[in-house]
PDB file of N, CA and C in Angstrom:
ATOM      1  N   UNK A   1       0.846  -1.171   0.000  1.00 89.00           N
ATOM      2  CA  UNK A   1       0.000   0.000   0.000  1.00 89.00           C
ATOM      3  C   UNK A   1       0.893   1.236   0.000  1.00 89.00           C
ATOM      4  N   UNK A   2       0.587   2.183  -0.893  1.00 93.00           N
ATOM      5  CA  UNK A   2       1.314   3.451  -0.932  1.00 93.00           C
ATOM      6  C   UNK A   2       0.538   4.462  -0.090  1.00 93.00           C
ATOM      7  N   UNK A   3       0.869   4.525   1.199  1.00 93.00           N
ATOM      8  CA  UNK A   3       0.138   5.386   2.128  1.00 93.00           C
ATOM      9  C   UNK A   3       0.326   6.871   1.828  1.00 93.00           C
ATOM     10  N   UNK A   4       1.315   7.233   1.061  1.00 95.00           N
ATOM     11  CA  UNK A   4       1.519   8.639   0.712  1.00 95.00           C
ATOM     12  C   UNK A   4       0.364   9.180  -0.125  1.00 95.00           C
ATOM     13  N   UNK A   5      -0.349   8.309  -0.821  1.00 96.00           N
ATOM     14  CA  UNK A   5      -1.472   8.739  -1.658  1.00 96.00           C
ATOM     15  C   UNK A   5      -2.800   8.731  -0.902  1.00 96.00           C
ATOM     16  N   UNK A   6      -2.831   8.162   0.295  1.00 95.00           N
ATOM     17  CA  UNK A   6      -4.058   8.049   1.068  1.00 95.00           C
ATOM     18  C   UNK A   6      -4.157   9.181   2.084  1.00 95.00           C
ATOM     19  N   UNK A   7      -5.366   9.705   2.265  1.00 93.00           N
ATOM     20  CA  UNK A   7      -5.548  10.690   3.325  1.00 93.00           C
ATOM     21  C   UNK A   7      -5.586   9.949   4.666  1.00 93.00           C
ATOM     22  N   UNK A   8      -5.382  10.656   5.777  1.00 93.00           N
ATOM     23  CA  UNK A   8      -5.321   9.988   7.083  1.00 93.00           C
ATOM     24  C   UNK A   8      -6.569   9.166   7.409  1.00 93.00           C
ATOM     25  N   UNK A   9      -7.745   9.656   7.073  1.00 91.00           N
ATOM     26  CA  UNK A   9      -8.983   8.921   7.372  1.00 91.00           C
ATOM     27  C   UNK A   9      -9.042   7.598   6.617  1.00 91.00           C
ATOM     28  N   UNK A  10      -8.631   7.613   5.369  1.00 91.00           N
ATOM     29  CA  UNK A  10      -8.639   6.384   4.577  1.00 91.00           C
ATOM     30  C   UNK A  10      -7.583   5.413   5.081  1.00 91.00           C
ATOM     31  N   UNK A  11      -6.431   5.914   5.476  1.00 91.00           N
ATOM     32  CA  UNK A  11      -5.383   5.049   6.036  1.00 91.00           C
ATOM     33  C   UNK A  11      -5.889   4.296   7.254  1.00 91.00           C
ATOM     34  N   UNK A  12      -6.573   5.003   8.142  1.00 90.00           N
ATOM     35  CA  UNK A  12      -7.113   4.375   9.348  1.00 90.00           C
ATOM     36  C   UNK A  12      -8.191   3.363   8.974  1.00 90.00           C
ATOM     37  N   UNK A  13      -9.079   3.733   8.052  1.00 88.00           N
ATOM     38  CA  UNK A  13     -10.159   2.829   7.651  1.00 88.00           C
ATOM     39  C   UNK A  13      -9.615   1.544   7.022  1.00 88.00           C
ATOM     40  N   UNK A  14      -8.562   1.668   6.242  1.00 88.00           N
ATOM     41  CA  UNK A  14      -7.965   0.493   5.596  1.00 88.00           C
ATOM     42  C   UNK A  14      -7.277  -0.388   6.638  1.00 88.00           C
ATOM     43  N   UNK A  15      -6.567   0.233   7.575  1.00 86.00           N
ATOM     44  CA  UNK A  15      -5.825  -0.531   8.579  1.00 86.00           C
ATOM     45  C   UNK A  15      -6.723  -1.184   9.619  1.00 86.00           C
ATOM     46  N   UNK A  16      -7.818  -0.534   9.973  1.00 83.00           N
ATOM     47  CA  UNK A  16      -8.676  -1.066  11.026  1.00 83.00           C
ATOM     48  C   UNK A  16      -9.896  -1.787  10.489  1.00 83.00           C
ATOM     49  N   UNK A  17     -10.107  -1.737   9.175  1.00 70.00           N
ATOM     50  CA  UNK A  17     -11.294  -2.362   8.582  1.00 70.00           C
ATOM     51  C   UNK A  17     -11.315  -3.851   8.809  1.00 70.00           C
ATOM     52  N   UNK A  18     -12.406  -4.316   9.374  1.00 68.00           N
ATOM     53  CA  UNK A  18     -12.562  -5.748   9.579  1.00 68.00           C
ATOM     54  C   UNK A  18     -13.229  -6.378   8.368  1.00 68.00           C
ATOM     55  N   UNK A  19     -13.454  -7.643   8.446  1.00 66.00           N
ATOM     56  CA  UNK A  19     -14.157  -8.334   7.377  1.00 66.00           C
ATOM     57  C   UNK A  19     -13.250  -8.694   6.220  1.00 66.00           C
ATOM     58  N   UNK A  20     -13.880  -9.029   5.131  1.00 75.00           N
ATOM     59  CA  UNK A  20     -13.167  -9.481   3.948  1.00 75.00           C
ATOM     60  C   UNK A  20     -12.447  -8.333   3.249  1.00 75.00           C
ATOM     61  N   UNK A  21     -11.215  -8.551   2.793  1.00 71.00           N
ATOM     62  CA  UNK A  21     -10.504  -7.501   2.062  1.00 71.00           C
ATOM     63  C   UNK A  21     -11.139  -7.182   0.711  1.00 71.00           C
ATOM     64  N   UNK A  22     -12.009  -8.075   0.219  1.00 75.00           N
ATOM     65  CA  UNK A  22     -12.679  -7.861  -1.061  1.00 75.00           C
ATOM     66  C   UNK A  22     -14.021  -7.148  -0.913  1.00 75.00           C
ATOM     67  N   UNK A  23     -14.497  -6.966   0.325  1.00 76.00           N
ATOM     68  CA  UNK A  23     -15.793  -6.318   0.548  1.00 76.00           C
ATOM     69  C   UNK A  23     -15.692  -4.844   0.172  1.00 76.00           C
ATOM     70  N   UNK A  24     -16.594  -4.406  -0.709  1.00 73.00           N
ATOM     71  CA  UNK A  24     -16.593  -3.007  -1.156  1.00 73.00           C
ATOM     72  C   UNK A  24     -17.395  -2.173  -0.170  1.00 73.00           C
ATOM     73  N   UNK A  25     -16.713  -1.643   0.835  1.00 83.00           N
ATOM     74  CA  UNK A  25     -17.401  -0.911   1.882  1.00 83.00           C
ATOM     75  C   UNK A  25     -16.780   0.452   2.178  1.00 83.00           C
ATOM     76  N   UNK A  26     -15.890   0.916   1.313  1.00 89.00           N
ATOM     77  CA  UNK A  26     -15.243   2.209   1.509  1.00 89.00           C
ATOM     78  C   UNK A  26     -15.640   3.151   0.368  1.00 89.00           C
ATOM     79  N   UNK A  27     -16.287   4.252   0.717  1.00 92.00           N
ATOM     80  CA  UNK A  27     -16.628   5.260  -0.283  1.00 92.00           C
ATOM     81  C   UNK A  27     -15.402   6.153  -0.450  1.00 92.00           C
ATOM     82  N   UNK A  28     -14.764   6.070  -1.621  1.00 94.00           N
ATOM     83  CA  UNK A  28     -13.470   6.715  -1.851  1.00 94.00           C
ATOM     84  C   UNK A  28     -13.545   7.662  -3.045  1.00 94.00           C
ATOM     85  N   UNK A  29     -12.931   8.829  -2.882  1.00 94.00           N
ATOM     86  CA  UNK A  29     -12.767   9.769  -3.989  1.00 94.00           C
ATOM     87  C   UNK A  29     -11.374   9.562  -4.564  1.00 94.00           C
ATOM     88  N   UNK A  30     -11.295   9.405  -5.880  1.00 95.00           N
ATOM     89  CA  UNK A  30     -10.037   9.152  -6.577  1.00 95.00           C
ATOM     90  C   UNK A  30      -9.700  10.376  -7.427  1.00 95.00           C
ATOM     91  N   UNK A  31      -8.476  10.880  -7.270  1.00 95.00           N
ATOM     92  CA  UNK A  31      -7.999  12.010  -8.076  1.00 95.00           C
ATOM     93  C   UNK A  31      -6.852  11.499  -8.944  1.00 95.00           C
ATOM     94  N   UNK A  32      -6.965  11.718 -10.258  1.00 95.00           N
ATOM     95  CA  UNK A  32      -5.945  11.263 -11.205  1.00 95.00           C
ATOM     96  C   UNK A  32      -5.039  12.410 -11.616  1.00 95.00           C
ATOM     97  N   UNK A  33      -3.851  12.061 -12.101  1.00 94.00           N
ATOM     98  CA  UNK A  33      -2.916  13.070 -12.619  1.00 94.00           C
ATOM     99  C   UNK A  33      -3.475  13.719 -13.887  1.00 94.00           C
ATOM    100  N   UNK A  34      -3.992  12.892 -14.798  1.00 93.00           N
ATOM    101  CA  UNK A  34      -4.569  13.340 -16.074  1.00 93.00           C
ATOM    102  C   UNK A  34      -5.865  12.575 -16.311  1.00 93.00           C
ATOM    103  N   UNK A  35      -6.620  12.994 -17.306  1.00 91.00           N
ATOM    104  CA  UNK A  35      -7.826  12.249 -17.669  1.00 91.00           C
ATOM    105  C   UNK A  35      -7.446  10.804 -17.995  1.00 91.00           C
ATOM    106  N   UNK A  36      -8.267   9.838 -17.582  1.00 92.00           N
ATOM    107  CA  UNK A  36      -7.887   8.434 -17.757  1.00 92.00           C
ATOM    108  C   UNK A  36      -7.961   7.950 -19.200  1.00 92.00           C
ATOM    109  N   UNK A  37      -7.022   7.075 -19.529  1.00 92.00           N
ATOM    110  CA  UNK A  37      -7.062   6.388 -20.817  1.00 92.00           C
ATOM    111  C   UNK A  37      -8.095   5.268 -20.713  1.00 92.00           C
ATOM    112  N   UNK A  38      -8.378   4.621 -21.822  1.00 92.00           N
ATOM    113  CA  UNK A  38      -9.346   3.523 -21.789  1.00 92.00           C
ATOM    114  C   UNK A  38      -8.845   2.375 -20.913  1.00 92.00           C
ATOM    115  N   UNK A  39      -7.561   2.072 -20.965  1.00 94.00           N
ATOM    116  CA  UNK A  39      -6.993   1.007 -20.127  1.00 94.00           C
ATOM    117  C   UNK A  39      -7.116   1.365 -18.641  1.00 94.00           C
ATOM    118  N   UNK A  40      -6.878   2.624 -18.320  1.00 94.00           N
ATOM    119  CA  UNK A  40      -7.002   3.068 -16.935  1.00 94.00           C
ATOM    120  C   UNK A  40      -8.457   3.028 -16.484  1.00 94.00           C
ATOM    121  N   UNK A  41      -9.382   3.374 -17.388  1.00 93.00           N
ATOM    122  CA  UNK A  41     -10.810   3.286 -17.062  1.00 93.00           C
ATOM    123  C   UNK A  41     -11.207   1.851 -16.716  1.00 93.00           C
ATOM    124  N   UNK A  42     -10.649   0.884 -17.424  1.00 93.00           N
ATOM    125  CA  UNK A  42     -10.942  -0.523 -17.148  1.00 93.00           C
ATOM    126  C   UNK A  42     -10.464  -0.906 -15.750  1.00 93.00           C
ATOM    127  N   UNK A  43      -9.260  -0.465 -15.390  1.00 94.00           N
ATOM    128  CA  UNK A  43      -8.735  -0.740 -14.050  1.00 94.00           C
ATOM    129  C   UNK A  43      -9.648  -0.101 -13.006  1.00 94.00           C
ATOM    130  N   UNK A  44     -10.041   1.143 -13.234  1.00 94.00           N
ATOM    131  CA  UNK A  44     -10.916   1.847 -12.296  1.00 94.00           C
ATOM    132  C   UNK A  44     -12.260   1.147 -12.158  1.00 94.00           C
ATOM    133  N   UNK A  45     -12.855   0.737 -13.275  1.00 92.00           N
ATOM    134  CA  UNK A  45     -14.133   0.014 -13.225  1.00 92.00           C
ATOM    135  C   UNK A  45     -13.991  -1.280 -12.424  1.00 92.00           C
ATOM    136  N   UNK A  46     -12.873  -1.950 -12.603  1.00 93.00           N
ATOM    137  CA  UNK A  46     -12.634  -3.194 -11.882  1.00 93.00           C
ATOM    138  C   UNK A  46     -12.554  -3.018 -10.379  1.00 93.00           C
ATOM    139  N   UNK A  47     -12.157  -1.836  -9.940  1.00 92.00           N
ATOM    140  CA  UNK A  47     -12.080  -1.580  -8.504  1.00 92.00           C
ATOM    141  C   UNK A  47     -13.364  -0.965  -7.957  1.00 92.00           C
ATOM    142  N   UNK A  48     -14.273  -0.528  -8.824  1.00 90.00           N
ATOM    143  CA  UNK A  48     -15.538   0.028  -8.376  1.00 90.00           C
ATOM    144  C   UNK A  48     -15.733   1.506  -8.642  1.00 90.00           C
ATOM    145  N   UNK A  49     -14.856   2.107  -9.444  1.00 92.00           N
ATOM    146  CA  UNK A  49     -14.946   3.537  -9.739  1.00 92.00           C
ATOM    147  C   UNK A  49     -15.421   3.718 -11.173  1.00 92.00           C
ATOM    148  N   UNK A  50     -16.450   4.527 -11.354  1.00 86.00           N
ATOM    149  CA  UNK A  50     -16.951   4.857 -12.695  1.00 86.00           C
ATOM    150  C   UNK A  50     -16.647   6.320 -12.983  1.00 86.00           C
ATOM    151  N   UNK A  51     -15.970   6.578 -14.081  1.00 81.00           N
ATOM    152  CA  UNK A  51     -15.680   7.948 -14.499  1.00 81.00           C
ATOM    153  C   UNK A  51     -16.683   8.365 -15.547  1.00 81.00           C
ATOM    154  N   UNK A  52     -17.113   9.601 -15.476  1.00 80.00           N
ATOM    155  CA  UNK A  52     -18.077  10.147 -16.424  1.00 80.00           C
ATOM    156  C   UNK A  52     -17.395  10.629 -17.690  1.00 80.00           C
ATOM    157  N   UNK A  53     -17.455  11.949 -17.960  1.00 80.00           N
ATOM    158  CA  UNK A  53     -16.844  12.509 -19.170  1.00 80.00           C
ATOM    159  C   UNK A  53     -15.355  12.184 -19.259  1.00 80.00           C
ATOM    160  N   UNK A  54     -14.873  12.090 -20.482  1.00 79.00           N
ATOM    161  CA  UNK A  54     -13.489  11.667 -20.716  1.00 79.00           C
ATOM    162  C   UNK A  54     -12.441  12.613 -20.150  1.00 79.00           C
ATOM    163  N   UNK A  55     -12.770  13.897 -19.991  1.00 83.00           N
ATOM    164  CA  UNK A  55     -11.767  14.842 -19.511  1.00 83.00           C
ATOM    165  C   UNK A  55     -11.764  14.992 -17.994  1.00 83.00           C
ATOM    166  N   UNK A  56     -12.580  14.222 -17.312  1.00 89.00           N
ATOM    167  CA  UNK A  56     -12.705  14.311 -15.865  1.00 89.00           C
ATOM    168  C   UNK A  56     -11.529  13.639 -15.162  1.00 89.00           C
ATOM    169  N   UNK A  57     -11.050  14.226 -14.055  1.00 92.00           N
ATOM    170  CA  UNK A  57      -9.926  13.645 -13.315  1.00 92.00           C
ATOM    171  C   UNK A  57     -10.287  13.284 -11.880  1.00 92.00           C
ATOM    172  N   UNK A  58     -11.541  13.474 -11.480  1.00 92.00           N
ATOM    173  CA  UNK A  58     -11.983  13.151 -10.127  1.00 92.00           C
ATOM    174  C   UNK A  58     -13.271  12.339 -10.210  1.00 92.00           C
ATOM    175  N   UNK A  59     -13.330  11.261  -9.429  1.00 91.00           N
ATOM    176  CA  UNK A  59     -14.538  10.438  -9.353  1.00 91.00           C
ATOM    177  C   UNK A  59     -14.528   9.706  -8.023  1.00 91.00           C
ATOM    178  N   UNK A  60     -15.639   9.060  -7.715  1.00 90.00           N
ATOM    179  CA  UNK A  60     -15.704   8.297  -6.482  1.00 90.00           C
ATOM    180  C   UNK A  60     -16.395   6.970  -6.730  1.00 90.00           C
ATOM    181  N   UNK A  61     -16.223   6.070  -5.792  1.00 92.00           N
ATOM    182  CA  UNK A  61     -16.844   4.761  -5.898  1.00 92.00           C
ATOM    183  C   UNK A  61     -16.687   3.985  -4.614  1.00 92.00           C
ATOM    184  N   UNK A  62     -17.407   2.867  -4.512  1.00 92.00           N
ATOM    185  CA  UNK A  62     -17.294   1.975  -3.365  1.00 92.00           C
ATOM    186  C   UNK A  62     -16.167   0.990  -3.650  1.00 92.00           C
ATOM    187  N   UNK A  63     -15.114   1.084  -2.860  1.00 92.00           N
ATOM    188  CA  UNK A  63     -13.936   0.251  -3.064  1.00 92.00           C
ATOM    189  C   UNK A  63     -13.713  -0.712  -1.907  1.00 92.00           C
ATOM    190  N   UNK A  64     -13.063  -1.803  -2.217  1.00 91.00           N
ATOM    191  CA  UNK A  64     -12.601  -2.732  -1.188  1.00 91.00           C
ATOM    192  C   UNK A  64     -11.212  -2.289  -0.743  1.00 91.00           C
ATOM    193  N   UNK A  65     -10.735  -2.880   0.328  1.00 91.00           N
ATOM    194  CA  UNK A  65      -9.352  -2.578   0.759  1.00 91.00           C
ATOM    195  C   UNK A  65      -8.368  -2.979  -0.329  1.00 91.00           C
ATOM    196  N   UNK A  66      -8.636  -4.083  -1.006  1.00 92.00           N
ATOM    197  CA  UNK A  66      -7.747  -4.505  -2.107  1.00 92.00           C
ATOM    198  C   UNK A  66      -7.779  -3.497  -3.249  1.00 92.00           C
ATOM    199  N   UNK A  67      -8.963  -2.952  -3.553  1.00 93.00           N
ATOM    200  CA  UNK A  67      -9.081  -1.942  -4.601  1.00 93.00           C
ATOM    201  C   UNK A  67      -8.302  -0.689  -4.259  1.00 93.00           C
ATOM    202  N   UNK A  68      -8.372  -0.273  -2.994  1.00 94.00           N
ATOM    203  CA  UNK A  68      -7.604   0.893  -2.546  1.00 94.00           C
ATOM    204  C   UNK A  68      -6.117   0.618  -2.710  1.00 94.00           C
ATOM    205  N   UNK A  69      -5.686  -0.574  -2.324  1.00 93.00           N
ATOM    206  CA  UNK A  69      -4.272  -0.922  -2.457  1.00 93.00           C
ATOM    207  C   UNK A  69      -3.836  -0.913  -3.919  1.00 93.00           C
ATOM    208  N   UNK A  70      -4.648  -1.498  -4.785  1.00 95.00           N
ATOM    209  CA  UNK A  70      -4.317  -1.547  -6.216  1.00 95.00           C
ATOM    210  C   UNK A  70      -4.167  -0.135  -6.794  1.00 95.00           C
ATOM    211  N   UNK A  71      -5.134   0.730  -6.494  1.00 96.00           N
ATOM    212  CA  UNK A  71      -5.069   2.089  -7.038  1.00 96.00           C
ATOM    213  C   UNK A  71      -3.944   2.905  -6.405  1.00 96.00           C
ATOM    214  N   UNK A  72      -3.603   2.614  -5.160  1.00 96.00           N
ATOM    215  CA  UNK A  72      -2.526   3.376  -4.514  1.00 96.00           C
ATOM    216  C   UNK A  72      -1.185   3.135  -5.198  1.00 96.00           C
ATOM    217  N   UNK A  73      -1.036   1.993  -5.845  1.00 97.00           N
ATOM    218  CA  UNK A  73       0.217   1.683  -6.539  1.00 97.00           C
ATOM    219  C   UNK A  73       0.238   2.188  -7.987  1.00 97.00           C
ATOM    220  N   UNK A  74      -0.907   2.624  -8.502  1.00 96.00           N
ATOM    221  CA  UNK A  74      -0.974   3.090  -9.891  1.00 96.00           C
ATOM    222  C   UNK A  74      -0.300   4.462 -10.001  1.00 96.00           C
ATOM    223  N   UNK A  75       0.670   4.609 -10.901  1.00 96.00           N
ATOM    224  CA  UNK A  75       1.392   5.882 -11.010  1.00 96.00           C
ATOM    225  C   UNK A  75       0.523   7.033 -11.511  1.00 96.00           C
ATOM    226  N   UNK A  76      -0.586   6.741 -12.139  1.00 96.00           N
ATOM    227  CA  UNK A  76      -1.472   7.772 -12.682  1.00 96.00           C
ATOM    228  C   UNK A  76      -2.522   8.240 -11.689  1.00 96.00           C
ATOM    229  N   UNK A  77      -2.539   7.657 -10.481  1.00 96.00           N
ATOM    230  CA  UNK A  77      -3.443   8.103  -9.417  1.00 96.00           C
ATOM    231  C   UNK A  77      -2.697   9.088  -8.529  1.00 96.00           C
ATOM    232  N   UNK A  78      -3.264  10.284  -8.359  1.00 97.00           N
ATOM    233  CA  UNK A  78      -2.637  11.312  -7.526  1.00 97.00           C
ATOM    234  C   UNK A  78      -2.952  11.103  -6.051  1.00 97.00           C
ATOM    235  N   UNK A  79      -4.247  10.879  -5.730  1.00 97.00           N
ATOM    236  CA  UNK A  79      -4.612  10.713  -4.320  1.00 97.00           C
ATOM    237  C   UNK A  79      -5.914   9.940  -4.179  1.00 97.00           C
ATOM    238  N   UNK A  80      -6.095   9.367  -2.982  1.00 96.00           N
ATOM    239  CA  UNK A  80      -7.300   8.639  -2.615  1.00 96.00           C
ATOM    240  C   UNK A  80      -7.776   9.195  -1.281  1.00 96.00           C
ATOM    241  N   UNK A  81      -9.061   9.551  -1.213  1.00 96.00           N
ATOM    242  CA  UNK A  81      -9.611  10.184  -0.025  1.00 96.00           C
ATOM    243  C   UNK A  81     -10.866   9.458   0.408  1.00 96.00           C
ATOM    244  N   UNK A  82     -11.010   9.236   1.706  1.00 93.00           N
ATOM    245  CA  UNK A  82     -12.228   8.641   2.222  1.00 93.00           C
ATOM    246  C   UNK A  82     -13.332   9.678   2.157  1.00 93.00           C
ATOM    247  N   UNK A  83     -14.395   9.355   1.457  1.00 88.00           N
ATOM    248  CA  UNK A  83     -15.538  10.274   1.320  1.00 88.00           C
ATOM    249  C   UNK A  83     -16.517  10.008   2.452  1.00 88.00           C
ATOM    250  N   UNK A  84     -17.336  10.980   2.712  1.00 75.00           N
ATOM    251  CA  UNK A  84     -18.384  10.790   3.712  1.00 75.00           C
ATOM    252  C   UNK A  84     -19.717  11.179   3.083  1.00 75.00           C
ATOM    253  N   UNK A  85     -20.751  10.533   3.546  1.00 62.00           N
ATOM    254  CA  UNK A  85     -22.069  10.873   3.052  1.00 62.00           C
ATOM    255  C   UNK A  85     -22.563  12.100   3.810  1.00 62.00           C
ATOM    256  N   UNK A  86     -23.137  13.010   3.097  1.00 59.00           N
ATOM    257  CA  UNK A  86     -23.643  14.244   3.697  1.00 59.00           C
ATOM    258  C   UNK A  86     -25.100  14.049   4.092  1.00 59.00           C
ATOM    259  N   UNK A  87     -25.441  14.577   5.237  1.00 61.00           N
ATOM    260  CA  UNK A  87     -26.809  14.515   5.723  1.00 61.00           C
ATOM    261  C   UNK A  87     -27.382  15.909   5.791  1.00 61.00           C
ATOM    262  N   UNK A  88     -28.670  16.046   5.542  1.00 67.00           N
ATOM    263  CA  UNK A  88     -29.268  17.382   5.656  1.00 67.00           C
ATOM    264  C   UNK A  88     -29.252  17.854   7.105  1.00 67.00           C
ATOM    265  N   UNK A  89     -29.151  19.149   7.289  1.00 65.00           N
ATOM    266  CA  UNK A  89     -29.134  19.715   8.641  1.00 65.00           C
ATOM    267  C   UNK A  89     -30.504  19.714   9.253  1.00 65.00           C
TER     268      UNK A  89
END
């Protein structure tokens, strides 16, 4: 795992997360260096991230701990952040 790409909240969630490493239970925002190529889109889809328009460099998805680890090693991924669901006030 390349912890330099993970925010502190995601690092803790990955390290303390119980259950199966394949369980997709982490809502993660992924920031890329550049817009993804088709090959990179396939890798992202495989981990649970869907990118919209081709020029977009930020997206989110439900990832497993293994998915976070895989993307953390990808040189074209800038950062991974644990997202939170917003509730109305």
